[in-house]
Short mmCIF file of C-alpha atoms (C1' of nucleotides) in Angstrom, two decimals:
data_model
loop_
_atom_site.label_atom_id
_atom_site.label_comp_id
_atom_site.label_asym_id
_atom_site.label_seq_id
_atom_site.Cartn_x
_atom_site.Cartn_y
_atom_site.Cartn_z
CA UNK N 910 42.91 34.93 -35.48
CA UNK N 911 41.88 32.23 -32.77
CA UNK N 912 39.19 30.30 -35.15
CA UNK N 913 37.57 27.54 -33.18
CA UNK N 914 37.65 24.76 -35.67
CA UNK N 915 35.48 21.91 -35.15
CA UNK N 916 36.04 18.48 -33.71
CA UNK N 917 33.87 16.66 -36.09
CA UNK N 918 35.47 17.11 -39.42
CA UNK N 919 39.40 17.47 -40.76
CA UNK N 920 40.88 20.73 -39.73
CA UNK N 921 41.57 21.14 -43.69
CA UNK N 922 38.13 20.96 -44.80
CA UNK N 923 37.21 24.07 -42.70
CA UNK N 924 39.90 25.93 -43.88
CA UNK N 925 39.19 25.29 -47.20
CA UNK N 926 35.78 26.67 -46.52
CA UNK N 927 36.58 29.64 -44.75
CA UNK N 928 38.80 30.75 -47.48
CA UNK N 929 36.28 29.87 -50.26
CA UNK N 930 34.66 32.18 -48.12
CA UNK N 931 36.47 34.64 -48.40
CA UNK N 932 37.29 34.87 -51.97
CA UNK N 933 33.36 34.51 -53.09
CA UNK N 934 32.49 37.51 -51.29
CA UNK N 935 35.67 39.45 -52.31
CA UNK N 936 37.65 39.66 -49.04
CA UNK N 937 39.99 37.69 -50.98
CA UNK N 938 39.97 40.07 -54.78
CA UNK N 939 39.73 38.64 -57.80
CA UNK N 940 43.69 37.89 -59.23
CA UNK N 941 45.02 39.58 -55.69
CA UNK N 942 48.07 38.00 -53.69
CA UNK N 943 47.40 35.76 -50.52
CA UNK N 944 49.99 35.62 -47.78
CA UNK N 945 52.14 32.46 -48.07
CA UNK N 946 51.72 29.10 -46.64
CA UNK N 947 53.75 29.87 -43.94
CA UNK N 948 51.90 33.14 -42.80
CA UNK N 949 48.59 31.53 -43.57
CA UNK N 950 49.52 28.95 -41.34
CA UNK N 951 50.25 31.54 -38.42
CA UNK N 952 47.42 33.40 -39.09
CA UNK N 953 44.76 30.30 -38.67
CA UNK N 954 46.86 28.81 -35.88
CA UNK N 955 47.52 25.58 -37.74
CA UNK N 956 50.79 23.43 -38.88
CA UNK N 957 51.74 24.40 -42.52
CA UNK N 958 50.87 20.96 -43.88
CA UNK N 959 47.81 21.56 -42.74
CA UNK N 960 47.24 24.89 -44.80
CA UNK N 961 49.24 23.43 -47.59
CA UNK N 962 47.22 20.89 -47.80
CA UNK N 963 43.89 23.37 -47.49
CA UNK N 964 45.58 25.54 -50.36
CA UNK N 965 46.15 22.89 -52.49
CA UNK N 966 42.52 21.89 -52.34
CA UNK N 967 41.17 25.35 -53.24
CA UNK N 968 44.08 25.02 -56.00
CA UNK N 969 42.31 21.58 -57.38
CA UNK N 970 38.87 23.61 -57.00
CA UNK N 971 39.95 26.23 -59.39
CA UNK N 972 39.76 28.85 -56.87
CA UNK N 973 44.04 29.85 -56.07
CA UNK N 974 46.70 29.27 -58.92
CA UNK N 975 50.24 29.06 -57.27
CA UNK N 976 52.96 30.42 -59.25
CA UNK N 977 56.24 28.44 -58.25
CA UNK N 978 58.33 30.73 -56.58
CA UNK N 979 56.33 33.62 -56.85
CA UNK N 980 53.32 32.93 -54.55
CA UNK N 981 50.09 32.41 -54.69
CA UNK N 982 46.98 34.12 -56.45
CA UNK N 983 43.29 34.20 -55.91
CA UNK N 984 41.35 33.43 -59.40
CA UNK N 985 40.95 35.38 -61.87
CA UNK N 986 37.89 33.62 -63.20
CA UNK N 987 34.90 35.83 -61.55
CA UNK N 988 32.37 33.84 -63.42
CA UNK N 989 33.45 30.59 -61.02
CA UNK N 990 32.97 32.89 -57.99
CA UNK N 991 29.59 34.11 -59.28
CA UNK N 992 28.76 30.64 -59.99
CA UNK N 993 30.06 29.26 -56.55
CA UNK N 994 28.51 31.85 -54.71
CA UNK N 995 25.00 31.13 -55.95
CA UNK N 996 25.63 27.36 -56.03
CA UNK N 997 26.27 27.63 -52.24
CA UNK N 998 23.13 29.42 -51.62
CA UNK N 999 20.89 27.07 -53.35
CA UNK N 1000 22.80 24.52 -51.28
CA UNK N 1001 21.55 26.27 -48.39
CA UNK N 1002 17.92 26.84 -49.52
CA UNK N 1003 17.74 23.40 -50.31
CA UNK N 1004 19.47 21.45 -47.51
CA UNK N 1005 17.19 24.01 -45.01
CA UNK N 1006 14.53 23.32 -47.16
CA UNK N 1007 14.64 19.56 -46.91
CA UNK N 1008 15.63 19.21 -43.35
CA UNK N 1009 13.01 21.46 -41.94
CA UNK N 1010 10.19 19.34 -43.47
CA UNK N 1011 12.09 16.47 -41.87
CA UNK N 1012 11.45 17.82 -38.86
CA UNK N 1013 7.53 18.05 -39.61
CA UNK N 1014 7.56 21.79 -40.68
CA UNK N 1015 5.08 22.69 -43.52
CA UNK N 1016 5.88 25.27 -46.38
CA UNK N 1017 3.96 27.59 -44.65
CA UNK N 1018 5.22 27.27 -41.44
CA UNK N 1019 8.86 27.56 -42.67
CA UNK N 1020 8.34 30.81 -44.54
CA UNK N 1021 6.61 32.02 -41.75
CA UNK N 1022 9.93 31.24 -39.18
CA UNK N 1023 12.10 32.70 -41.72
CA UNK N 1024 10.41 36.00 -41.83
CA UNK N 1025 10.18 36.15 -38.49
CA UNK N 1026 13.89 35.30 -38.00
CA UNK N 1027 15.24 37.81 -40.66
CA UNK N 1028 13.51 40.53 -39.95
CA UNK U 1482 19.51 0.45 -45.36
CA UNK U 1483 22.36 0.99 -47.67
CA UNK U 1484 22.88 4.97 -45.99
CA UNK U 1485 25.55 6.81 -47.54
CA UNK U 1486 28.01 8.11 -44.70
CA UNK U 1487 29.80 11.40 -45.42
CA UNK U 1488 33.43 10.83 -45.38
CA UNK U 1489 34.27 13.59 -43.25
CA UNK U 1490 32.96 13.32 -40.25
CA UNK U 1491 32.88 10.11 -37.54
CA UNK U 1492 30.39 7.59 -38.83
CA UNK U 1493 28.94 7.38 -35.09
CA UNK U 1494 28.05 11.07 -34.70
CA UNK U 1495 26.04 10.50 -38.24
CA UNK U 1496 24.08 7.90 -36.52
CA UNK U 1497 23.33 9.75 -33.43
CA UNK U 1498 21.84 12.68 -35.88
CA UNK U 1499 20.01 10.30 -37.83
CA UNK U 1500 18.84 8.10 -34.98
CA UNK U 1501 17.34 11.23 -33.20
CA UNK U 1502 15.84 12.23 -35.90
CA UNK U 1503 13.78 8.78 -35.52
CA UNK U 1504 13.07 9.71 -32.11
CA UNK U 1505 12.04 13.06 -32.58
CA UNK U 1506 9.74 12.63 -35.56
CA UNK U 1507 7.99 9.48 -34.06
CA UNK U 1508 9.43 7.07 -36.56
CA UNK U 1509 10.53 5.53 -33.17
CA UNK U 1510 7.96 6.38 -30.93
CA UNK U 1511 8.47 6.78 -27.07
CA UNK U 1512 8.63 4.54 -24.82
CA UNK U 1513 8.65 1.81 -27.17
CA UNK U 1514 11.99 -1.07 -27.40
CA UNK U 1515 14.36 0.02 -30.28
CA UNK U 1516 16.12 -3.28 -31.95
CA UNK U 1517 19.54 -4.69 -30.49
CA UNK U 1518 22.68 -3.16 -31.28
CA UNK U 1519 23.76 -5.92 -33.56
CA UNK U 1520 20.61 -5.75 -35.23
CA UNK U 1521 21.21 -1.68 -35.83
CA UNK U 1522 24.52 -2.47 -36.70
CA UNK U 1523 23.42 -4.94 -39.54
CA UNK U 1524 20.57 -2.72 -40.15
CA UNK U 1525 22.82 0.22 -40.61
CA UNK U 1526 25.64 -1.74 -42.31
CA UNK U 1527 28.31 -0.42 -39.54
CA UNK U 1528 30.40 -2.34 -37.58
CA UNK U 1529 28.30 -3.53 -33.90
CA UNK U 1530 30.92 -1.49 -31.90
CA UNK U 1531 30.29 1.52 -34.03
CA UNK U 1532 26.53 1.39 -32.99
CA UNK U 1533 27.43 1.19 -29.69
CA UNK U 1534 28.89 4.05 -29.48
CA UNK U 1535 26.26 5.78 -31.11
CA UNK U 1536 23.68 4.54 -28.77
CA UNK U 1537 25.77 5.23 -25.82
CA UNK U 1538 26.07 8.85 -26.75
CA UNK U 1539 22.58 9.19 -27.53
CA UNK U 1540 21.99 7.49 -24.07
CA UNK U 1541 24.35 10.21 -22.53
CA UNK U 1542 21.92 12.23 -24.43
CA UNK U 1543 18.79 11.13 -22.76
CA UNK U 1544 16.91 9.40 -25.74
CA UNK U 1545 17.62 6.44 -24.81
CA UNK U 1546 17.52 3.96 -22.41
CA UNK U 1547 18.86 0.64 -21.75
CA UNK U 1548 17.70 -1.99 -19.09
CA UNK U 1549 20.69 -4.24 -18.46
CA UNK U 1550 19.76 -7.53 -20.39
CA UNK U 1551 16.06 -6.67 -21.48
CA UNK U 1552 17.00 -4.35 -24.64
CA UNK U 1553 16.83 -0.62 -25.41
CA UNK U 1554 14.25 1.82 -25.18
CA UNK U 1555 12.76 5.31 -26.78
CA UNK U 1556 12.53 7.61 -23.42
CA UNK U 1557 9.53 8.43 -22.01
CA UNK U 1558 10.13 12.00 -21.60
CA UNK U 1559 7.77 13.32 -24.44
CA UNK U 1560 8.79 17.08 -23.31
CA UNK U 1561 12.75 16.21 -24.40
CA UNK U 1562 11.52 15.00 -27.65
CA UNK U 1563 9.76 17.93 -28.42
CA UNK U 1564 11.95 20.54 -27.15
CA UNK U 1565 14.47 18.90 -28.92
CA UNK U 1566 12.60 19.22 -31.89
CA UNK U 1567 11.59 22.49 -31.72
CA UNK U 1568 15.58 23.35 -31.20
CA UNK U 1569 16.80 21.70 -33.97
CA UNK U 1570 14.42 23.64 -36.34
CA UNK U 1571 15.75 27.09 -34.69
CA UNK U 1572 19.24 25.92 -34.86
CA UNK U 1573 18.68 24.97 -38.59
CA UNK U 1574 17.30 29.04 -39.14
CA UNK U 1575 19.78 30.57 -37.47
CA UNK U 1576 22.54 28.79 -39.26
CA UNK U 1577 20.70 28.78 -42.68
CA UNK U 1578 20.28 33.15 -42.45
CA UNK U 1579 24.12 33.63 -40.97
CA UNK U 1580 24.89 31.77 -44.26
CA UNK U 1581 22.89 33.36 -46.40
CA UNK U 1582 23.87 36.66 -45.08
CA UNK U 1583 27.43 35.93 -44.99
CA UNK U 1584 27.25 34.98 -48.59
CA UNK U 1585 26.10 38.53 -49.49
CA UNK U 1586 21.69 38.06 -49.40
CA UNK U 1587 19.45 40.22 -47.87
CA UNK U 1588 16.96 39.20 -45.58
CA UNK U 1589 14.12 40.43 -48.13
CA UNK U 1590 16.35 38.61 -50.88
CA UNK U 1591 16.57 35.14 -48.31
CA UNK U 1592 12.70 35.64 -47.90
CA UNK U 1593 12.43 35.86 -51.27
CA UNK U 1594 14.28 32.50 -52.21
CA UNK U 1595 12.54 30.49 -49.41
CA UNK U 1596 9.00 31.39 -50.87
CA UNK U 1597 10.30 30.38 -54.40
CA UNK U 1598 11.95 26.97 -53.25
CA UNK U 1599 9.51 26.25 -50.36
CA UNK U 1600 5.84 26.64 -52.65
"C1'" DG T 241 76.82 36.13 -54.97
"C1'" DT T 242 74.58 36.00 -50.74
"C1'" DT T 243 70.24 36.26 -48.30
"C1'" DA T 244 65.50 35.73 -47.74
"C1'" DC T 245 61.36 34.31 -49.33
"C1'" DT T 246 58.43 31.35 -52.40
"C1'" DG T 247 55.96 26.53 -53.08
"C1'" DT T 248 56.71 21.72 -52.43
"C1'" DA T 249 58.13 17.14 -50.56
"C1'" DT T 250 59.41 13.68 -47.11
"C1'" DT T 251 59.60 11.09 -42.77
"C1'" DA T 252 58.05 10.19 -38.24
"C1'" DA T 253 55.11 10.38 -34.32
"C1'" DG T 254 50.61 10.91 -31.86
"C1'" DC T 255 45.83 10.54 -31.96
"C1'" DA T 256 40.87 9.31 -33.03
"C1'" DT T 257 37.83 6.44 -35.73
"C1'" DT T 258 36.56 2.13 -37.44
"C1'" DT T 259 36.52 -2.62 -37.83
"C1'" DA T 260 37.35 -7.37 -36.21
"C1'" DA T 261 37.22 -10.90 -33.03
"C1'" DT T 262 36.17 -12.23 -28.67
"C1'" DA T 263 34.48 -12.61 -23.99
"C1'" DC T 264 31.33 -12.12 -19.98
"C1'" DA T 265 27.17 -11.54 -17.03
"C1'" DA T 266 22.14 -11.30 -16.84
"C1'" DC T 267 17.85 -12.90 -18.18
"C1'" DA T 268 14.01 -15.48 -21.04
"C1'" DA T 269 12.40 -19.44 -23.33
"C1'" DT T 270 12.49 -24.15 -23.95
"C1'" DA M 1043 19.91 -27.17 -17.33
"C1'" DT M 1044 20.69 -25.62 -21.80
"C1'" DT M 1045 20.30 -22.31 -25.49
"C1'" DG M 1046 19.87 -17.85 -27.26
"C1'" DT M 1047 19.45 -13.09 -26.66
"C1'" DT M 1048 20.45 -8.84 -24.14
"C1'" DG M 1049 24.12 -4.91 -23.11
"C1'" DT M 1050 28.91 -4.25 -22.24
"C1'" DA M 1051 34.06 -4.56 -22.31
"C1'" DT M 1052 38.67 -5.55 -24.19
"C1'" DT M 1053 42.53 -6.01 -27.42
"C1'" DA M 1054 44.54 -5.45 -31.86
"C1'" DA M 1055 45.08 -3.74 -36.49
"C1'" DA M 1056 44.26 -0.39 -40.35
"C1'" DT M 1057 43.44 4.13 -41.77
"C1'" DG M 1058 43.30 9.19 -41.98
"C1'" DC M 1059 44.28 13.72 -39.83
"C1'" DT M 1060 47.51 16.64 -37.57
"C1'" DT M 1061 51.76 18.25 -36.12
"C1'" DA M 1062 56.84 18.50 -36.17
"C1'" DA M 1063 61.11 18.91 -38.22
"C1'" DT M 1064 63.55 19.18 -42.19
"C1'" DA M 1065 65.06 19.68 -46.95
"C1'" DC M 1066 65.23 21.38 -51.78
"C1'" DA M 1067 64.71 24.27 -55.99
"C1'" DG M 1068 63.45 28.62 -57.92
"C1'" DT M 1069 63.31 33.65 -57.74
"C1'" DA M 1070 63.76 38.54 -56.04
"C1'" DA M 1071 66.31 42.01 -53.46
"C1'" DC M 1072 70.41 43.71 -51.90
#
DNA sequence: GTTACTGTATTAAGCATTTAATACAACAAT
DNA sequence: ATTGTTGTATTAAATGCTTAATACAGTAAC
């Protein structure tokens, strides 16, 4: 997979967003299967503590449900991943928001750099 | 000052963001002498060797200066400041609409939400 | 029943960050 | 000359992240 995780925060934390990721835009289905700590580990080039600890996270957050012997399970709760993926684009919206008026941008100005970017 | 650092990533490298954000907003305007690093350090509530670093690496940076005994200084170069500036704000789009559109929005739908949060 | 695969737990080592406690050389003010 | 302020450097300890190397209990497949 060869992800190029960053220096400035634990390897864990990225993973755990990159799979959030995944699951709130249905790479990851609702109730499917995910590969086991040990391939997930291979796959994202990291030690398995690492991922276990990553998985475990997501597990705290609601988002995977291990089953003890069985494996491991995306949610089944699609109003949490509706919820989480709006929550992380108001997140956006707002920490953009804030940090481009920081900067000295005006309202105006912003929308104006937005539409040019996204179009 | 009382700033809350974020847990997850070095306390210097917060400082260097914040710090240049001083510099590149005016708050610390060029040219002029920026207090000594034990008074940042108490101003910041960090330990003196922690703003060290930060200056150092904002040094290595080009924003500041230091004269060997005098103090520290804002640089001079008004065009770094501003190009800076000006990069941060595209680096902040282009980050904010790969997010958005990872996350499932549209760019009339991201347009959309800026002009709602923005006005 | 043996084998292979789950998740989970433990111990140890290496590394970067942070803090603490000093120390030194250069210069200004007195 | 002394005192106080610069920036800078060093050593040590505590903490958290990461990796490595194992180990164990439960389950499914054969």
């Amino acid at each position: 997979m060869s992800i190029v995780f960053s220096q400035n925060s634990p390897i864990y934390l990225q993973l755990v967003e990159i799979m959030k990721l995944k699951i709130v835009i249905g790479v990851w289905p609702v109730g499917e299967k995910v590969n086991s700590v040990r391939d997930l580990a291979l796959l994202f080039e990291v030690n398995p503590n690492t991922m276990q600890r990553a998985l475990a996270e997501l597990e705290r957050q609601g988002f995977l449900y291990a089953e003890r012997t069985a494996g491991r399970y995306v949610t089944k709760d699609q109003q949490l991943i509706e919820d989480t993926r709006h929550g992380m684009a108001e997140a956006y919206i707002v920490d953009f928001c804030e940090n481009m008026k920081e900067l000295g941008y005006s309202k105006d100005q912003i929308i104006d750099l937005i539409i040019k970017e996204a179009k």
